[in-house]
CSV table of C-alpha atoms in Angstrom, one decimal:
chain,number,residue,atom,x,y,z
A,1056,MET,CA,-17.4,-24.3,-53.0
A,1057,ASP,CA,-14.3,-24.1,-51.3
A,1058,ALA,CA,-14.0,-20.4,-51.6
A,1059,ASP,CA,-17.8,-20.3,-49.8
A,1060,VAL,CA,-16.6,-22.6,-47.0
A,1061,GLU,CA,-13.0,-20.5,-46.1
A,1062,PRO,CA,-15.0,-17.4,-45.0
A,1063,ASP,CA,-17.2,-19.5,-42.3
A,1064,VAL,CA,-14.0,-20.9,-40.8
A,1065,ASP,CA,-12.5,-17.8,-40.4
A,1066,LEU,CA,-15.6,-16.3,-38.8
A,1067,GLU,CA,-15.5,-19.3,-36.2
A,1068,SER,CA,-11.9,-18.6,-35.8
A,1069,ASP,CA,-12.1,-15.1,-35.0
A,1070,ALA,CA,-15.2,-15.7,-32.5
A,1071,GLU,CA,-13.0,-18.6,-30.6
A,1072,SER,CA,-10.2,-15.7,-30.5
A,1073,ASP,CA,-12.3,-13.0,-29.0
A,1074,LEU,CA,-13.6,-15.2,-26.3
A,1075,GLU,CA,-10.4,-16.1,-25.5
A,1076,SER,CA,-9.3,-12.7,-25.5
A,1077,ASP,CA,-12.0,-11.8,-23.1
A,1078,ALA,CA,-11.3,-14.8,-20.9
A,1079,ASP,CA,-7.6,-13.4,-20.6
A,1080,ARG,CA,-8.9,-9.8,-19.8
A,1081,TRP,CA,-11.2,-11.3,-17.1
A,1082,GLU,CA,-8.2,-13.0,-15.5
A,1083,ALA,CA,-5.8,-10.2,-16.2
A,1084,ARG,CA,-8.2,-7.7,-13.8
A,1085,HIS,CA,-8.3,-10.4,-11.3
A,1086,ARG,CA,-4.3,-10.6,-11.1
A,1087,ALA,CA,-4.0,-6.7,-11.1
A,1088,ALA,CA,-6.5,-6.6,-8.4
A,1089,TYR,CA,-5.6,-9.6,-6.2
A,1090,GLY,CA,-2.3,-11.0,-7.6
A,1091,CYS,CA,-4.1,-14.0,-8.2
A,1092,GLY,CA,-6.0,-15.6,-11.1
A,1093,ALA,CA,-9.9,-16.0,-10.8
A,1094,TRP,CA,-10.2,-19.4,-9.3
A,1095,GLU,CA,-7.6,-18.5,-6.8
A,1096,ARG,CA,-9.6,-15.5,-5.5
A,1097,ALA,CA,-12.9,-17.7,-6.0
A,1098,CYS,CA,-11.6,-20.3,-3.6
A,1099,ARG,CA,-10.2,-17.9,-1.0
A,1100,GLN,CA,-13.5,-16.2,-0.8
A,1101,GLY,CA,-15.4,-19.5,-0.9
A,1102,GLY,CA,-13.1,-21.1,1.9
A,1103,LEU,CA,-13.5,-17.8,4.0
A,1104,MET,CA,-17.3,-17.7,3.9
A,1105,THR,CA,-17.3,-21.6,4.6
A,1106,ALA,CA,-15.1,-21.5,7.4
A,1107,TRP,CA,-17.5,-18.7,8.9
A,1108,TYR,CA,-20.5,-20.8,8.4
A,1109,ARG,CA,-18.8,-24.2,10.2
A,1110,GLU,CA,-17.9,-21.7,12.9
A,1111,GLN,CA,-21.5,-21.0,13.5
A,1112,ASP,CA,-22.8,-24.5,12.9
A,1113,PRO,CA,-20.4,-27.1,14.0
A,1114,LEU,CA,-22.8,-29.7,12.4
A,1115,PHE,CA,-22.8,-28.1,8.9
A,1116,GLY,CA,-23.4,-31.0,6.5
A,1117,ALA,CA,-24.7,-33.5,9.0
A,1118,GLN,CA,-28.1,-32.9,8.7
A,1119,ALA,CA,-28.2,-32.8,4.9
A,1120,SER,CA,-26.5,-35.8,4.8
A,1121,ARG,CA,-29.2,-37.6,7.2
A,1122,ARG,CA,-31.9,-36.1,5.2
A,1123,SER,CA,-30.3,-37.8,2.0
A,1124,ALA,CA,-30.2,-41.1,3.5
A,1125,ALA,CA,-33.6,-41.2,4.8
A,1126,SER,CA,-35.2,-39.8,1.7
A,1127,ASP,CA,-35.7,-40.6,-1.9
A,1128,PRO,CA,-32.7,-39.4,-3.5
A,1129,GLY,CA,-34.8,-38.6,-7.1
A,1130,ALA,CA,-32.8,-38.1,-10.3
A,1131,ARG,CA,-29.5,-38.7,-10.4
A,1132,VAL,CA,-28.3,-35.6,-12.3
A,1133,LYS,CA,-24.6,-34.9,-12.0
A,1134,TRP,CA,-23.1,-31.6,-10.9
A,1135,PRO,CA,-19.3,-31.1,-10.7
A,1136,TRP,CA,-18.7,-30.4,-6.8
A,1137,GLY,CA,-15.5,-30.8,-4.1
A,1138,SER,CA,-14.9,-29.9,-0.9
A,1139,GLY,CA,-13.8,-27.3,1.5
A,1140,PRO,CA,-12.9,-24.0,-0.6
A,1141,HIS,CA,-13.7,-25.7,-4.1
A,1142,THR,CA,-17.5,-26.5,-3.1
A,1143,LEU,CA,-18.5,-22.6,-2.8
A,1144,GLY,CA,-15.6,-21.3,-4.7
A,1145,LEU,CA,-16.9,-23.1,-8.2
A,1146,LEU,CA,-19.9,-21.2,-7.7
A,1147,LEU,CA,-18.3,-17.5,-7.5
A,1148,TRP,CA,-16.1,-18.4,-10.5
A,1149,ARG,CA,-18.9,-19.5,-12.6
A,1150,ALA,CA,-21.4,-16.4,-11.4
A,1151,ALA,CA,-18.3,-14.2,-12.1
A,1152,ARG,CA,-17.7,-15.5,-15.3
A,1153,ASP,CA,-20.9,-15.3,-16.8
A,1154,ALA,CA,-21.3,-11.7,-15.4
A,1155,GLY,CA,-17.9,-10.7,-16.8
A,1156,ILE,CA,-17.1,-9.3,-13.3
A,1157,VAL,CA,-14.5,-9.7,-10.7
A,1158,VAL,CA,-15.2,-12.3,-8.1
A,1159,ASP,CA,-15.5,-9.7,-5.4
A,1160,GLU,CA,-18.4,-7.9,-7.5
A,1161,VAL,CA,-21.0,-10.7,-7.8
A,1162,LEU,CA,-24.1,-10.3,-6.0
A,1163,LEU,CA,-24.6,-13.0,-3.4
A,1164,ALA,CA,-28.1,-13.4,-5.0
A,1165,ASP,CA,-26.7,-14.2,-8.4
A,1166,VAL,CA,-24.3,-16.9,-6.8
A,1167,LEU,CA,-27.6,-18.8,-5.1
A,1168,ARG,CA,-29.2,-18.7,-8.7
A,1169,HIS,CA,-25.9,-20.9,-9.8
A,1170,CYS,CA,-26.8,-23.4,-6.9
A,1171,ASP,CA,-30.3,-24.1,-7.7
A,1172,PRO,CA,-30.9,-28.1,-7.8
A,1173,ALA,CA,-33.8,-27.5,-10.1
A,1174,SER,CA,-31.8,-25.7,-13.0
A,1175,ALA,CA,-29.6,-27.3,-15.5
A,1176,PRO,CA,-27.0,-29.8,-14.2
A,1177,ALA,CA,-23.6,-27.6,-13.5
A,1178,ALA,CA,-21.9,-30.6,-15.0
A,1179,ALA,CA,-22.5,-29.4,-18.4
A,1180,GLY,CA,-21.0,-25.8,-17.6
A,1181,PRO,CA,-17.4,-24.5,-17.7
A,1182,MET,CA,-14.7,-25.5,-15.3
A,1183,PRO,CA,-11.5,-23.6,-14.5
A,1184,ASP,CA,-8.4,-26.0,-15.2
A,1185,GLY,CA,-7.1,-25.3,-11.5
A,1186,ALA,CA,-10.5,-26.7,-10.3
A,1187,ARG,CA,-9.8,-30.0,-12.6
A,1188,ASP,CA,-6.5,-30.1,-11.2
A,1189,GLY,CA,-8.0,-29.5,-7.6
A,1190,GLY,CA,-9.9,-32.6,-7.5
A,1191,ILE,CA,-13.4,-31.3,-8.4
A,1192,GLY,CA,-15.4,-34.3,-8.8
A,1193,VAL,CA,-19.2,-35.4,-9.9
A,1194,GLY,CA,-21.9,-36.0,-7.7
A,1195,ALA,CA,-25.6,-36.1,-7.5
A,1196,ALA,CA,-27.7,-33.0,-7.4
A,1197,ASP,CA,-28.3,-33.2,-3.8
A,1198,ALA,CA,-24.7,-32.1,-3.3
A,1199,VAL,CA,-25.5,-28.6,-3.7
A,1200,ALA,CA,-27.2,-28.4,-0.8
A,1201,GLY,CA,-24.3,-27.7,1.8
A,1202,ALA,CA,-23.1,-24.9,-0.2
A,1203,ARG,CA,-26.7,-23.7,-0.6
A,1204,GLN,CA,-26.9,-23.5,3.6
A,1205,VAL,CA,-24.0,-21.4,3.4
A,1206,LEU,CA,-25.1,-18.8,0.9
A,1207,LEU,CA,-28.6,-18.3,2.6
A,1208,ALA,CA,-26.6,-17.9,6.0
A,1209,HIS,CA,-24.4,-15.1,4.3
A,1210,LEU,CA,-27.8,-13.5,2.7
A,1211,THR,CA,-29.3,-12.9,6.2
A,1212,PRO,CA,-27.0,-10.3,7.9
A,1213,ASP,CA,-27.8,-6.5,7.7
A,1214,ARG,CA,-26.9,-5.3,4.1
A,1215,PRO,CA,-25.4,-2.4,3.4
A,1216,ARG,CA,-27.1,1.3,4.6
A,1217,ALA,CA,-29.4,3.1,2.4
A,1218,GLY,CA,-27.8,5.9,0.2
A,1219,SER,CA,-29.6,8.8,-0.7
A,1220,ALA,CA,-31.8,6.8,-3.1
A,1221,GLY,CA,-33.5,5.2,-0.2
A,1222,GLU,CA,-33.2,1.5,-1.3
A,1223,ARG,CA,-30.2,-0.6,0.2
A,1224,PRO,CA,-27.8,-1.6,-2.5
A,1225,ALA,CA,-27.6,-5.7,-2.9
A,1226,ALA,CA,-24.7,-7.3,-1.4
A,1227,THR,CA,-21.9,-8.4,-3.1
A,1228,VAL,CA,-19.2,-11.2,-2.5
A,1229,GLY,CA,-16.6,-8.8,-1.5
A,1230,TYR,CA,-18.9,-6.9,0.9
A,1231,ARG,CA,-19.8,-9.7,2.7
A,1232,VAL,CA,-16.3,-11.3,3.0
A,1233,ARG,CA,-14.9,-7.9,4.1
A,1234,GLU,CA,-18.0,-7.8,6.8
A,1235,ILE,CA,-17.0,-11.3,8.3
A,1236,LEU,CA,-13.4,-10.4,8.5
A,1237,ALA,CA,-14.0,-7.2,10.5
A,1238,THR,CA,-16.7,-9.0,12.9
A,1239,PRO,CA,-15.3,-10.0,16.3
A,1240,ASP,CA,-17.6,-12.7,17.1
A,1241,TRP,CA,-15.4,-15.3,15.1
A,1242,GLU,CA,-11.9,-16.5,14.8
A,1243,ALA,CA,-10.5,-14.8,12.0
A,1244,GLY,CA,-12.3,-11.3,12.8
A,1245,ASP,CA,-10.7,-11.1,16.4
A,1246,TRP,CA,-9.3,-7.9,15.7
A,1247,PRO,CA,-10.3,-6.2,19.0
A,1248,ALA,CA,-7.6,-8.5,20.5
A,1249,VAL,CA,-4.8,-6.8,18.6
A,1250,ILE,CA,-6.0,-3.6,19.5
A,1251,ALA,CA,-6.4,-4.6,23.0
A,1252,GLN,CA,-2.5,-6.1,23.1
A,1253,ALA,CA,-1.3,-2.7,21.5
A,1254,ARG,CA,-2.9,-0.8,24.6
A,1255,GLN,CA,-1.6,-3.3,27.0
A,1256,ALA,CA,1.9,-2.6,25.7
A,1257,MET,CA,1.2,0.9,26.3
A,1258,ARG,CA,0.2,0.5,29.6
A,1259,ARG,CA,3.1,-1.5,30.8
A,1260,ALA,CA,5.6,0.9,28.9
A,1261,ASP,CA,4.0,3.7,31.1
A,1262,ASP,CA,4.1,2.0,34.1
A,1263,LEU,CA,7.7,0.8,33.6
A,1264,ARG,CA,8.6,4.5,32.8
A,1265,GLU,CA,6.8,5.9,36.1
A,1266,ARG,CA,8.6,3.5,37.8
A,1267,GLY,CA,12.1,4.2,36.7
A,1268,ALA,CA,12.5,0.9,35.4
A,1269,TRP,CA,12.8,2.1,31.8
A,1270,ARG,CA,14.4,5.4,30.6
A,1271,PRO,CA,13.6,6.2,27.0
A,1272,GLY,CA,16.8,7.5,25.1
A,1273,ALA,CA,17.1,10.2,22.7
A,1274,GLY,CA,15.7,8.4,19.7
A,1275,GLU,CA,12.2,7.6,21.7
A,1276,ARG,CA,11.8,11.0,23.1
A,1277,SER,CA,12.4,12.0,19.3
A,1278,LEU,CA,9.5,9.8,17.8
A,1279,TYR,CA,6.6,12.3,18.5
A,1280,GLY,CA,7.9,14.8,16.3
A,1281,ARG,CA,9.5,12.5,13.6
A,1282,LEU,CA,6.2,10.6,13.3
A,1283,ALA,CA,3.8,13.3,13.5
A,1284,LEU,CA,1.3,11.1,14.1
A,1285,ASP,CA,-1.6,13.9,15.2
A,1286,ARG,CA,-1.5,14.9,11.6
A,1287,GLU,CA,-4.4,13.1,9.9
A,1288,PRO,CA,-5.0,13.9,6.1
A,1289,ALA,CA,-8.0,15.5,5.2
A,1290,ASP,CA,-10.8,13.3,4.3
A,1291,GLY,CA,-11.6,13.2,0.5
A,1292,THR,CA,-8.5,15.1,-0.5
A,1293,GLY,CA,-7.6,16.2,-4.0
A,1294,THR,CA,-9.4,18.2,-7.1
A,1295,PRO,CA,-13.0,16.5,-7.6
A,1296,GLU,CA,-11.6,14.3,-10.2
A,1297,GLY,CA,-9.1,12.8,-7.9
A,1298,ARG,CA,-11.2,13.0,-4.7
A,1299,ILE,CA,-11.6,9.5,-3.0
A,1300,PRO,CA,-14.3,8.5,-0.3
A,1301,ASP,CA,-13.9,9.6,3.2
A,1302,TRP,CA,-13.5,6.0,4.6
A,1303,LEU,CA,-11.0,5.0,1.8
A,1304,ALA,CA,-8.7,8.0,2.6
A,1305,ARG,CA,-8.7,7.5,6.5
A,1306,ALA,CA,-8.0,3.6,6.2
A,1307,THR,CA,-5.5,4.0,3.6
A,1308,HIS,CA,-3.6,6.5,5.7
A,1309,LEU,CA,-3.9,3.9,8.4
A,1310,ALA,CA,-2.7,1.0,6.6
A,1311,GLY,CA,0.1,3.0,5.4
A,1312,LEU,CA,1.2,3.7,9.0
A,1313,ALA,CA,1.8,-0.1,9.5
A,1314,ASP,CA,5.1,0.2,7.6
A,1315,VAL,CA,6.1,3.5,9.0
A,1316,LEU,CA,5.6,2.3,12.6
A,1317,SER,CA,7.4,-1.4,11.9
A,1318,THR,CA,10.5,0.7,10.5
A,1319,ALA,CA,10.5,3.1,13.4
A,1320,ALA,CA,10.4,0.2,15.9
A,1321,ALA,CA,13.1,-1.8,14.1
A,1322,ALA,CA,15.3,1.3,14.2
A,1323,LEU,CA,15.3,1.6,18.1
A,1324,PRO,CA,17.8,-0.1,20.4
A,1325,ASP,CA,17.1,-3.2,21.8
A,1326,GLY,CA,16.2,-3.3,25.8
A,1327,GLU,CA,17.6,-5.4,28.6
A,1328,GLY,CA,18.5,-9.0,27.5
A,1329,GLY,CA,18.5,-8.1,23.7
A,1330,ALA,CA,14.6,-7.9,23.8
A,1331,PRO,CA,12.7,-5.4,22.0
A,1332,ALA,CA,12.4,-2.0,23.9
A,1333,PRO,CA,9.2,-1.3,25.5
A,1334,SER,CA,8.7,1.4,22.9
A,1335,ALA,CA,9.6,-0.7,20.0
A,1336,GLN,CA,6.7,-3.3,21.4
A,1337,VAL,CA,4.2,-0.5,21.4
A,1338,LEU,CA,5.2,0.6,17.9
A,1339,ALA,CA,5.3,-2.9,16.7
A,1340,ALA,CA,1.8,-3.9,18.3
A,1341,THR,CA,0.0,-0.8,16.8
A,1342,ALA,CA,1.5,-1.6,13.2
A,1343,ARG,CA,0.1,-4.7,13.4
A,1344,ALA,CA,-3.5,-3.0,14.2
A,1345,CYS,CA,-3.0,-0.9,11.3
A,1346,ALA,CA,-1.8,-3.7,9.0
A,1347,GLY,CA,-5.1,-5.3,9.6
A,1348,LEU,CA,-7.0,-2.6,7.7
A,1349,ARG,CA,-4.6,-3.1,4.5
A,1350,PRO,CA,-7.0,-5.8,2.6
A,1351,GLY,CA,-10.0,-4.1,3.1
A,1352,SER,CA,-8.6,-0.7,1.9
A,1353,GLU,CA,-6.7,-2.0,-1.1
A,1354,GLU,CA,-9.7,-4.1,-2.4
A,1355,VAL,CA,-12.0,-0.8,-2.1
A,1356,ARG,CA,-9.3,1.2,-3.7
A,1357,PHE,CA,-9.2,-1.2,-6.6
A,1358,LEU,CA,-12.8,-0.9,-7.1
A,1359,TRP,CA,-12.7,2.7,-6.9
A,1360,ALA,CA,-10.0,2.9,-9.6
A,1361,ALA,CA,-11.7,0.3,-11.9
A,1362,GLU,CA,-14.8,2.8,-12.2
A,1363,PRO,CA,-15.2,3.9,-15.6
A,1364,ARG,CA,-16.8,7.1,-14.3
A,1365,ARG,CA,-16.2,8.7,-11.1
A,1366,PRO,CA,-19.7,8.2,-9.3
A,1367,ARG,CA,-22.0,11.3,-8.5
A,1368,ASP,CA,-21.9,10.5,-4.8
A,1369,PRO,CA,-18.8,8.9,-3.2
A,1370,ALA,CA,-20.5,8.4,0.0
A,1371,ASP,CA,-23.3,6.5,-1.5
A,1372,TRP,CA,-20.8,4.6,-3.5
A,1373,GLU,CA,-18.4,3.7,-0.5
A,1374,SER,CA,-21.7,2.6,1.6
A,1375,ALA,CA,-22.5,-0.4,-0.7
A,1376,ARG,CA,-18.8,-1.5,-0.3
A,1377,VAL,CA,-17.8,-0.6,3.0
A,1378,PRO,CA,-19.7,-2.7,5.8
A,1379,ASP,CA,-20.5,-1.1,9.2
A,1380,ALA,CA,-18.1,-3.6,10.8
A,1381,LEU,CA,-15.0,-2.5,8.5
A,1382,ARG,CA,-16.0,1.2,9.9
A,1383,ASP,CA,-16.0,0.1,13.6
A,1384,ARG,CA,-12.6,-1.5,13.1
A,1385,THR,CA,-11.3,1.8,11.1
A,1386,GLU,CA,-12.6,3.9,13.9
A,1387,GLU,CA,-11.1,1.8,16.9
A,1388,THR,CA,-7.7,1.8,14.9
A,1389,ARG,CA,-8.0,5.3,14.4
A,1390,ASP,CA,-8.2,5.9,18.3
A,1391,LEU,CA,-5.7,3.4,19.0
A,1392,VAL,CA,-3.3,5.6,16.9
A,1393,ARG,CA,-4.4,8.9,18.7
A,1394,SER,CA,-3.6,6.9,21.8
A,1395,LEU,CA,0.0,6.3,20.6
A,1396,SER,CA,0.4,10.0,19.7
A,1397,ALA,CA,-0.4,10.9,23.2
A,1398,PHE,CA,2.2,8.0,24.4
A,1399,LEU,CA,5.0,9.4,22.3
A,1400,TRP,CA,4.3,13.1,23.5
A,1401,ALA,CA,4.7,11.9,27.0
A,1402,LEU,CA,8.3,10.2,25.9
A,1403,ALA,CA,9.1,13.4,24.4
A,1404,CYS,CA,8.5,15.1,27.7
A,1405,ALA,CA,10.0,12.9,29.7
């Protein structure tokens, strides 16, 4: 009899080992892409989505609370819940875990299905260790109403543009977060102010030079030739197998200029009173604008590299992952770099 039992024990142990291996590989994918685990990534994305919604609706949660107090609470089934980024983060984590994909690739509509008060109580589902340590509690089913409002608000903006197949792809968590971070109408997406500061620094430097209040040195006059900002990389360079989408090529190039410009600015001698020279201020301000493209370009590059086979149409693939707001930010940053190139040409001719 014992001989009959032993194989069953081994099979059960092997199944548990396979599940642990799958979970480890899933966590490893997040760490390779984002430098953090799935739970941390889910909290970060959930926090940004919640912050955007709160900025649009300062009374977030108040109306739901009044409704709950005035109505019959109904069955008191239990849901694990928390506050702040934990609220939406738990939903993102579960949706990604169930699908076996990274958090950013989860469809918003799928997350909404994990936030249905009519479904089975979520207290029976899995929880990340970090959520338990972070104070996720257990509450009534109507506690999901707040997160559901947030998700519905994020489902309403324009979705990715239609590809050649005709229909728009469904929006993912990563697409939506990249969209709100590149949208100027909320505090964390105010990238036009960064670009405006760089242009203002150029105008001030030009004015000082024209009035004779600042004389560019040899190192500053050589910046145009050394940086060669007018030499943009060709879109989608490389062989067909190594070709990357056009936007990704441009955004990666611009994000890489952030370090180049910062290094060049740091190498310039200080101006009067030990303050950075006007040219250094221009380079540093433009570097900040370029650095703003780094998170989005790195995320899209990881998604491109993670594809098991190269998509037949890179443009269609890209349209489902790069929102129009991020494309606009990229083009504005590209125009800023062109202006910087003209500014450096003027110094070279001074």
